Amino acid sequence: MKFSTALLVATLTASAQAFAPQSRSVVKPALSAATLEAPKAEEATEAAPAADVSSDMAVEKDWPVEENFVKDSDRILPGRYNDKANSIALPFLPRPPALDGTHAGDYGFDPLGFSEKLDFFAMQESEVRHSRLAMLAAVGWPMSELLAPSWMLQNGCAPSVLNGVNPLSFLAIVGAIGAAGYFEFKTSLRPSASTPMGKLHEKDMSAVWKYGVAGDYNFDPLNWYSSCGDDFKGRKGLRDVELSHGRVAMLGITYFAAWEALTGHPIVENNMLFHPNALLPALVLGATAWSQIYEVTPLDQYPIEIKYTNEGEMKLISAQNSIKGVVDQVTDQGAKTKAQMDDLDDKFDIYAAPGKFASSVRSTYKYW
């Protein structure tokens, strides 16, 4: 029995020692009998590893950095709309894969699928050029009808393919188209990455592709390109503004040409934008008032609805009460004025006074 107990105790002790943390074995230096100090040679040997460790920790490591490295926080990252299944511009259609919000002016509008069939950069370049030409034309078309001499116009309309042209205008149009074609030919294969602006674009788009930005001609004489911020966000925001204005201008110049071709009248004739009138201010005030009461739900949410703003219903009720109060006040004042006039008529017959005056004037001239 004693032997079994001793064997069990020995086994438990060995198991406990096996799972217990093992302490580092420290070699104690031999002490000198005279001074009770370790020998100096052993002290130097013991101190050497510590010095090596501290020296390694003090050394700064030089990690290799890739050439032209750009941090993600300093460039445009693709896939802004990857979490959206449908297009923002056309919520009832799926979002085209190439239109993920990476580029300026991207709202997912491509119902015919051109972004999947044709060269994407070439289409962006074409849109930028047409936008810039349309913005110039949207200003030049009405200005020519307002300021140009009549012999340069076609019945008051700007010369065009639909309105017709005279010989002088024809030569001017051919010269302008020829110059634009020559410019397009010379700049179609331009090395934009070698220009200062091209290097900025290459850095901004380094996570997307190597082509930079469409429409880059390194042209910014007034230094407006950094007006929204001298970083990739500000530059992309300004490109987005340019494309938005260009798209509106393309629609506008198409409307100019169609209107004059169908009606035969110049776009500046009886137009509220070019002649003083109260219609345009009334429309602006109406649109401002409407926006204070109603709002349209986001176009990427189904269904699209018109609903009250946060305080829209309260503002509408307040406006209705104010109008009703003014109408009631005017009605009461009119009734009081009518009562006073009736009282004066009873006393002095003032309603018949104008007729009596006219009769007396006619009686003074027999030919009346």
Tab-separated table of C-alpha atoms in Angstrom:
chain	number	residue	atom	x	y	z
A	1	MET	CA	0.000	0.000	0.000
A	2	LYS	CA	2.827	2.370	0.860
A	3	PHE	CA	4.556	1.505	-2.381
A	4	SER	CA	1.395	2.317	-4.450
A	5	THR	CA	0.942	5.618	-2.632
A	6	ALA	CA	4.549	6.583	-3.248
A	7	LEU	CA	4.266	5.663	-6.958
A	8	LEU	CA	1.080	7.769	-7.355
A	9	VAL	CA	2.675	10.800	-5.653
A	10	ALA	CA	5.750	10.518	-7.893
A	11	THR	CA	3.611	10.327	-11.031
A	12	LEU	CA	1.555	13.438	-10.088
A	13	THR	CA	4.714	15.370	-9.256
A	14	ALA	CA	6.257	14.548	-12.636
A	15	SER	CA	3.101	15.609	-14.469
A	16	ALA	CA	2.941	18.914	-12.601
A	17	GLN	CA	6.550	19.645	-13.437
A	18	ALA	CA	5.917	18.840	-17.099
A	19	PHE	CA	3.098	21.434	-17.386
A	20	ALA	CA	4.751	24.078	-15.202
A	21	PRO	CA	6.612	26.931	-16.970
A	22	GLN	CA	10.272	26.209	-17.138
A	23	SER	CA	12.519	28.877	-15.716
A	24	ARG	CA	15.607	29.934	-17.595
A	25	SER	CA	18.728	28.390	-16.274
A	26	VAL	CA	21.068	31.112	-15.104
A	27	VAL	CA	24.699	30.240	-14.889
A	28	LYS	CA	26.093	31.846	-11.766
A	29	PRO	CA	29.603	33.097	-12.170
A	30	ALA	CA	32.211	31.787	-9.838
A	31	LEU	CA	33.039	34.254	-7.082
A	32	SER	CA	36.535	35.201	-6.009
A	33	ALA	CA	37.393	34.239	-2.496
A	34	ALA	CA	39.035	37.586	-1.800
A	35	THR	CA	36.502	40.067	-3.243
A	36	LEU	CA	33.325	38.000	-3.766
A	37	GLU	CA	33.156	39.470	-7.340
A	38	ALA	CA	32.948	37.668	-10.667
A	39	PRO	CA	36.067	37.589	-12.771
A	40	LYS	CA	36.313	40.495	-15.262
A	41	ALA	CA	36.672	38.201	-18.254
A	42	GLU	CA	33.381	36.530	-17.497
A	43	GLU	CA	31.692	39.958	-17.015
A	44	ALA	CA	32.798	41.027	-20.488
A	45	THR	CA	31.526	37.752	-21.919
A	46	GLU	CA	28.148	38.181	-20.233
A	47	ALA	CA	27.766	41.841	-21.318
A	48	ALA	CA	28.613	41.256	-24.981
A	49	PRO	CA	25.238	39.737	-26.084
A	50	ALA	CA	23.294	42.589	-24.431
A	51	ALA	CA	25.369	45.139	-26.329
A	52	ASP	CA	24.698	43.317	-29.581
A	53	VAL	CA	20.942	43.290	-28.973
A	54	SER	CA	20.791	46.990	-28.116
A	55	SER	CA	22.854	47.871	-31.177
A	56	ASP	CA	20.508	45.875	-33.435
A	57	MET	CA	17.472	47.653	-32.000
A	58	ALA	CA	19.010	51.051	-32.625
A	59	VAL	CA	19.605	50.393	-36.311
A	60	GLU	CA	16.827	51.708	-38.623
A	61	LYS	CA	15.847	49.271	-41.332
A	62	ASP	CA	15.671	50.572	-44.922
A	63	TRP	CA	12.746	48.846	-46.592
A	64	PRO	CA	12.677	48.900	-50.412
A	65	VAL	CA	10.069	51.320	-51.885
A	66	GLU	CA	8.644	50.813	-55.348
A	67	GLU	CA	9.460	53.531	-57.848
A	68	ASN	CA	6.642	56.086	-58.405
A	69	PHE	CA	4.771	54.631	-55.439
A	70	VAL	CA	1.468	56.425	-54.681
A	71	LYS	CA	-0.528	55.905	-51.512
A	72	ASP	CA	-4.181	54.917	-51.848
A	73	SER	CA	-5.128	58.067	-49.949
A	74	ASP	CA	-3.562	60.183	-52.725
A	75	ARG	CA	-5.249	58.637	-55.764
A	76	ILE	CA	-8.606	57.563	-57.191
A	77	LEU	CA	-9.583	54.022	-56.300
A	78	PRO	CA	-11.838	52.030	-58.652
A	79	GLY	CA	-15.157	50.520	-57.673
A	80	ARG	CA	-17.019	53.455	-56.131
A	81	TYR	CA	-20.398	51.997	-57.181
A	82	ASN	CA	-19.553	48.306	-56.868
A	83	ASP	CA	-22.191	47.920	-54.164
A	84	LYS	CA	-24.937	49.250	-56.476
A	85	ALA	CA	-26.624	46.719	-58.731
A	86	ASN	CA	-28.610	49.280	-60.760
A	87	SER	CA	-27.635	52.421	-62.607
A	88	ILE	CA	-27.962	55.761	-60.783
A	89	ALA	CA	-29.193	57.611	-63.883
A	90	LEU	CA	-31.573	54.807	-64.908
A	91	PRO	CA	-32.547	52.914	-61.746
A	92	PHE	CA	-34.700	50.458	-63.705
A	93	LEU	CA	-31.633	49.178	-65.617
A	94	PRO	CA	-28.612	47.280	-64.243
A	95	ARG	CA	-25.386	49.214	-63.836
A	96	PRO	CA	-22.946	48.712	-66.743
A	97	PRO	CA	-19.826	46.928	-65.411
A	98	ALA	CA	-17.413	49.553	-66.778
A	99	LEU	CA	-19.307	52.427	-65.140
A	100	ASP	CA	-18.326	51.934	-61.515
A	101	GLY	CA	-17.996	55.607	-60.531
A	102	THR	CA	-14.243	55.759	-61.050
A	103	HIS	CA	-14.263	58.453	-63.732
A	104	ALA	CA	-15.674	61.982	-63.628
A	105	GLY	CA	-19.241	62.355	-64.847
A	106	ASP	CA	-20.028	58.657	-64.342
A	107	TYR	CA	-23.659	58.159	-63.296
A	108	GLY	CA	-24.183	54.800	-64.934
A	109	PHE	CA	-25.946	56.112	-68.050
A	110	ASP	CA	-25.269	53.746	-70.942
A	111	PRO	CA	-28.566	52.172	-72.075
A	112	LEU	CA	-27.078	51.042	-75.416
A	113	GLY	CA	-24.014	49.403	-73.866
A	114	PHE	CA	-21.370	51.391	-75.739
A	115	SER	CA	-18.979	51.194	-72.771
A	116	GLU	CA	-18.757	47.427	-73.249
A	117	LYS	CA	-18.421	47.437	-77.043
A	118	LEU	CA	-16.115	50.361	-77.884
A	119	ASP	CA	-12.861	51.763	-76.568
A	120	PHE	CA	-13.698	53.395	-73.243
A	121	PHE	CA	-10.952	56.036	-73.267
A	122	ALA	CA	-11.718	57.037	-76.871
A	123	MET	CA	-15.383	57.575	-75.987
A	124	GLN	CA	-14.421	59.703	-72.993
A	125	GLU	CA	-12.137	61.788	-75.203
A	126	SER	CA	-14.916	62.236	-77.753
A	127	GLU	CA	-17.420	63.318	-75.099
A	128	VAL	CA	-15.036	65.906	-73.644
A	129	ARG	CA	-14.354	67.423	-77.089
A	130	HIS	CA	-18.038	67.578	-78.008
A	131	SER	CA	-18.830	69.095	-74.605
A	132	ARG	CA	-16.295	71.882	-75.031
A	133	LEU	CA	-17.447	72.654	-78.577
A	134	ALA	CA	-21.093	72.657	-77.443
A	135	MET	CA	-20.357	75.093	-74.615
A	136	LEU	CA	-18.730	77.490	-77.097
A	137	ALA	CA	-21.623	77.041	-79.565
A	138	ALA	CA	-24.283	77.573	-76.891
A	139	VAL	CA	-22.825	81.046	-76.318
A	140	GLY	CA	-21.868	81.829	-79.917
A	141	TRP	CA	-25.196	80.884	-81.533
A	142	PRO	CA	-27.444	83.444	-79.763
A	143	MET	CA	-24.675	86.073	-79.692
A	144	SER	CA	-24.362	85.892	-83.472
A	145	GLU	CA	-28.107	86.470	-83.881
A	146	LEU	CA	-28.015	89.434	-81.486
A	147	LEU	CA	-24.847	91.165	-82.713
A	148	ALA	CA	-23.990	90.011	-86.246
A	149	PRO	CA	-25.024	92.103	-89.289
A	150	SER	CA	-28.048	90.885	-91.209
A	151	TRP	CA	-26.044	89.904	-94.298
A	152	MET	CA	-24.261	87.215	-92.265
A	153	LEU	CA	-27.524	85.635	-91.062
A	154	GLN	CA	-30.242	83.590	-92.740
A	155	ASN	CA	-33.488	85.519	-92.173
A	156	GLY	CA	-32.231	86.498	-88.743
A	157	CYS	CA	-31.126	82.932	-87.867
A	158	ALA	CA	-27.575	81.776	-87.328
A	159	PRO	CA	-26.090	80.021	-90.380
A	160	SER	CA	-26.135	76.254	-89.998
A	161	VAL	CA	-26.739	73.075	-91.934
A	162	LEU	CA	-30.496	73.235	-91.257
A	163	ASN	CA	-30.880	77.012	-91.619
A	164	GLY	CA	-28.717	77.322	-94.716
A	165	VAL	CA	-25.590	79.376	-95.314
A	166	ASN	CA	-24.410	82.145	-97.608
A	167	PRO	CA	-21.042	81.917	-99.420
A	168	LEU	CA	-19.127	83.865	-96.791
A	169	SER	CA	-20.564	81.843	-93.920
A	170	PHE	CA	-19.853	78.631	-95.843
A	171	LEU	CA	-16.167	79.526	-96.144
A	172	ALA	CA	-16.013	80.389	-92.440
A	173	ILE	CA	-17.674	77.092	-91.454
A	174	VAL	CA	-15.397	75.041	-93.700
A	175	GLY	CA	-12.345	76.809	-92.283
A	176	ALA	CA	-13.450	76.215	-88.685
A	177	ILE	CA	-14.197	72.525	-89.299
A	178	GLY	CA	-10.877	72.102	-91.105
A	179	ALA	CA	-8.958	73.701	-88.236
A	180	ALA	CA	-10.765	71.516	-85.709
A	181	GLY	CA	-10.019	68.394	-87.763
A	182	TYR	CA	-6.347	69.277	-88.077
A	183	PHE	CA	-6.151	69.929	-84.334
A	184	GLU	CA	-7.789	66.574	-83.616
A	185	PHE	CA	-5.405	64.775	-85.961
A	186	LYS	CA	-2.315	66.364	-84.389
A	187	THR	CA	-3.432	65.734	-80.808
A	188	SER	CA	-5.055	62.302	-81.125
A	189	LEU	CA	-1.799	60.535	-80.183
A	190	ARG	CA	-0.369	63.227	-77.898
A	191	PRO	CA	1.960	62.023	-75.087
A	192	SER	CA	0.042	63.642	-72.240
A	193	ALA	CA	2.005	61.790	-69.555
A	194	SER	CA	5.092	63.931	-70.273
A	195	THR	CA	3.366	67.228	-69.378
A	196	PRO	CA	3.080	68.639	-65.831
A	197	MET	CA	-0.688	68.170	-65.807
A	198	GLY	CA	-0.343	64.734	-67.352
A	199	LYS	CA	1.962	63.633	-64.536
A	200	LEU	CA	-0.648	64.710	-62.000
A	201	HIS	CA	-3.304	62.740	-63.847
A	202	GLU	CA	-1.061	59.700	-64.109
A	203	LYS	CA	-0.601	59.805	-60.341
A	204	ASP	CA	-4.336	60.323	-59.708
A	205	MET	CA	-5.340	57.410	-61.978
A	206	SER	CA	-2.460	55.039	-61.156
A	207	ALA	CA	-4.826	52.585	-59.453
A	208	VAL	CA	-7.204	52.567	-62.448
A	209	TRP	CA	-5.131	52.540	-65.640
A	210	LYS	CA	-2.053	54.086	-67.257
A	211	TYR	CA	-3.862	56.452	-69.650
A	212	GLY	CA	-4.372	59.426	-67.326
A	213	VAL	CA	-7.447	61.569	-67.977
A	214	ALA	CA	-9.344	62.123	-71.236
A	215	GLY	CA	-9.289	65.655	-72.604
A	216	ASP	CA	-5.923	66.540	-71.057
A	217	TYR	CA	-4.224	69.199	-73.238
A	218	ASN	CA	-2.157	70.699	-70.407
A	219	PHE	CA	-4.197	73.903	-70.813
A	220	ASP	CA	-4.892	75.922	-67.677
A	221	PRO	CA	-3.611	79.485	-68.197
A	222	LEU	CA	-5.639	80.952	-65.299
A	223	ASN	CA	-4.768	78.131	-62.869
A	224	TRP	CA	-8.409	77.290	-62.214
A	225	TYR	CA	-7.823	73.542	-62.161
A	226	SER	CA	-6.872	73.678	-58.471
A	227	SER	CA	-9.752	75.985	-57.479
A	228	CYS	CA	-11.728	73.089	-55.957
A	229	GLY	CA	-8.693	71.652	-54.183
A	230	ASP	CA	-5.155	70.825	-55.263
A	231	ASP	CA	-5.586	67.069	-54.909
A	232	PHE	CA	-7.176	64.209	-56.831
A	233	LYS	CA	-10.597	64.897	-55.298
A	234	GLY	CA	-10.629	68.549	-56.331
A	235	ARG	CA	-9.403	67.783	-59.845
A	236	LYS	CA	-11.997	65.070	-60.355
A	237	GLY	CA	-14.727	67.370	-59.003
A	238	LEU	CA	-13.837	70.102	-61.494
A	239	ARG	CA	-13.819	67.590	-64.372
A	240	ASP	CA	-17.258	66.464	-63.232
A	241	VAL	CA	-18.508	70.069	-63.349
A	242	GLU	CA	-17.067	70.516	-66.851
A	243	LEU	CA	-18.809	67.397	-68.145
A	244	SER	CA	-22.122	68.348	-66.522
A	245	HIS	CA	-22.055	71.773	-68.183
A	246	GLY	CA	-20.955	70.227	-71.471
A	247	ARG	CA	-23.831	67.741	-71.506
A	248	VAL	CA	-26.358	70.503	-70.838
A	249	ALA	CA	-24.746	72.560	-73.622
A	250	MET	CA	-25.034	69.659	-76.086
A	251	LEU	CA	-28.738	69.369	-75.305
A	252	GLY	CA	-29.129	73.145	-75.561
A	253	ILE	CA	-27.447	73.529	-78.936
A	254	THR	CA	-29.545	70.637	-80.278
A	255	TYR	CA	-32.659	72.492	-79.100
A	256	PHE	CA	-31.466	75.705	-80.808
A	257	ALA	CA	-31.012	73.975	-84.144
A	258	ALA	CA	-34.298	72.047	-83.946
A	259	TRP	CA	-36.321	75.109	-82.917
A	260	GLU	CA	-35.080	77.294	-85.747
A	261	ALA	CA	-35.429	74.503	-88.314
A	262	LEU	CA	-39.053	73.822	-87.305
A	263	THR	CA	-40.290	77.373	-86.701
A	264	GLY	CA	-38.073	79.481	-88.959
A	265	HIS	CA	-37.644	82.043	-86.164
A	266	PRO	CA	-34.355	82.884	-84.409
A	267	ILE	CA	-33.876	81.465	-80.946
A	268	VAL	CA	-33.491	84.977	-79.482
A	269	GLU	CA	-36.873	86.154	-80.784
A	270	ASN	CA	-39.455	86.573	-78.000
A	271	ASN	CA	-37.241	84.501	-75.727
A	272	MET	CA	-37.414	85.131	-71.998
A	273	LEU	CA	-33.660	84.551	-71.663
A	274	PHE	CA	-32.720	87.361	-74.066
A	275	HIS	CA	-35.426	89.991	-73.544
A	276	PRO	CA	-36.542	91.666	-70.289
A	277	ASN	CA	-39.753	90.136	-68.937
A	278	ALA	CA	-41.313	88.890	-65.730
A	279	LEU	CA	-41.658	85.249	-66.797
A	280	LEU	CA	-38.118	84.141	-65.969
A	281	PRO	CA	-38.101	85.676	-62.443
A	282	ALA	CA	-41.520	84.130	-61.819
A	283	LEU	CA	-40.246	80.699	-62.858
A	284	VAL	CA	-37.177	81.062	-60.645
A	285	LEU	CA	-39.298	82.076	-57.652
A	286	GLY	CA	-41.705	79.206	-58.307
A	287	ALA	CA	-38.886	76.663	-58.515
A	288	THR	CA	-37.331	78.025	-55.314
A	289	ALA	CA	-40.645	77.845	-53.458
A	290	TRP	CA	-41.295	74.314	-54.729
A	291	SER	CA	-37.875	73.126	-53.546
A	292	GLN	CA	-38.602	74.450	-50.056
A	293	ILE	CA	-41.719	72.276	-49.756
A	294	TYR	CA	-41.122	69.185	-51.913
A	295	GLU	CA	-38.165	67.004	-52.826
A	296	VAL	CA	-37.552	64.045	-55.129
A	297	THR	CA	-36.305	60.812	-53.606
A	298	PRO	CA	-32.869	59.534	-54.748
A	299	LEU	CA	-32.916	58.205	-58.275
A	300	ASP	CA	-31.187	54.981	-57.230
A	301	GLN	CA	-34.073	54.043	-54.938
A	302	TYR	CA	-37.277	52.447	-56.144
A	303	PRO	CA	-39.868	53.830	-56.484
A	304	ILE	CA	-38.999	57.431	-57.337
A	305	GLU	CA	-41.386	59.690	-55.417
A	306	ILE	CA	-42.067	63.344	-54.702
A	307	LYS	CA	-42.480	63.945	-50.991
A	308	TYR	CA	-42.397	66.737	-48.435
A	309	THR	CA	-39.083	67.998	-47.127
A	310	ASN	CA	-38.386	67.887	-43.380
A	311	GLU	CA	-40.462	71.027	-42.792
A	312	GLY	CA	-42.268	71.090	-46.125
A	313	GLU	CA	-45.760	70.268	-44.910
A	314	MET	CA	-45.534	72.825	-42.123
A	315	LYS	CA	-44.306	75.488	-44.598
A	316	LEU	CA	-47.152	74.655	-47.006
A	317	ILE	CA	-49.793	74.970	-44.261
A	318	SER	CA	-48.228	78.232	-43.086
A	319	ALA	CA	-48.233	79.622	-46.641
A	320	GLN	CA	-51.880	78.589	-47.150
A	321	ASN	CA	-52.903	80.245	-43.896
A	322	SER	CA	-51.015	83.410	-44.824
A	323	ILE	CA	-52.677	83.592	-48.253
A	324	LYS	CA	-56.090	82.938	-46.742
A	325	GLY	CA	-55.508	85.687	-44.166
A	326	VAL	CA	-54.516	88.190	-46.843
A	327	VAL	CA	-57.547	87.288	-48.993
A	328	ASP	CA	-59.915	87.629	-46.024
A	329	GLN	CA	-58.361	90.972	-45.090
A	330	VAL	CA	-58.680	92.298	-48.642
A	331	THR	CA	-62.285	91.034	-48.856
A	332	ASP	CA	-63.235	92.718	-45.583
A	333	GLN	CA	-61.565	95.961	-46.618
A	334	GLY	CA	-63.340	95.853	-49.993
A	335	ALA	CA	-66.705	95.301	-48.296
A	336	LYS	CA	-66.110	98.263	-45.981
A	337	THR	CA	-65.088	100.485	-48.881
A	338	LYS	CA	-68.183	99.410	-50.857
A	339	ALA	CA	-70.415	100.270	-47.913
A	340	GLN	CA	-68.848	103.715	-47.596
A	341	MET	CA	-69.274	104.374	-51.332
A	342	ASP	CA	-72.935	103.277	-51.211
A	343	ASP	CA	-73.539	105.647	-48.312
A	344	LEU	CA	-71.978	108.531	-50.255
A	345	ASP	CA	-74.064	107.636	-53.287
A	346	ASP	CA	-77.230	107.794	-51.244
A	347	LYS	CA	-76.290	111.266	-50.059
A	348	PHE	CA	-74.664	112.798	-53.140
A	349	ASP	CA	-75.531	110.454	-56.047
A	350	ILE	CA	-71.807	109.992	-56.845
A	351	TYR	CA	-72.343	106.972	-59.087
A	352	ALA	CA	-74.271	109.131	-61.582
A	353	ALA	CA	-71.717	111.972	-61.471
A	354	PRO	CA	-69.475	110.660	-64.304
A	355	GLY	CA	-72.468	110.313	-66.650
A	356	LYS	CA	-73.732	113.805	-65.831
A	357	PHE	CA	-70.252	115.236	-66.412
A	358	ALA	CA	-69.977	113.552	-69.836
A	359	SER	CA	-73.443	114.832	-70.822
A	360	SER	CA	-72.557	118.370	-69.832
A	361	VAL	CA	-69.354	118.257	-71.880
A	362	ARG	CA	-71.169	116.942	-74.965
A	363	SER	CA	-73.809	119.636	-74.666
A	364	THR	CA	-71.167	122.327	-75.107
A	365	TYR	CA	-70.312	121.192	-78.667
A	366	LYS	CA	-73.107	120.496	-81.108
A	367	TYR	CA	-71.096	118.159	-83.346
A	368	TRP	CA	-70.554	115.646	-80.518
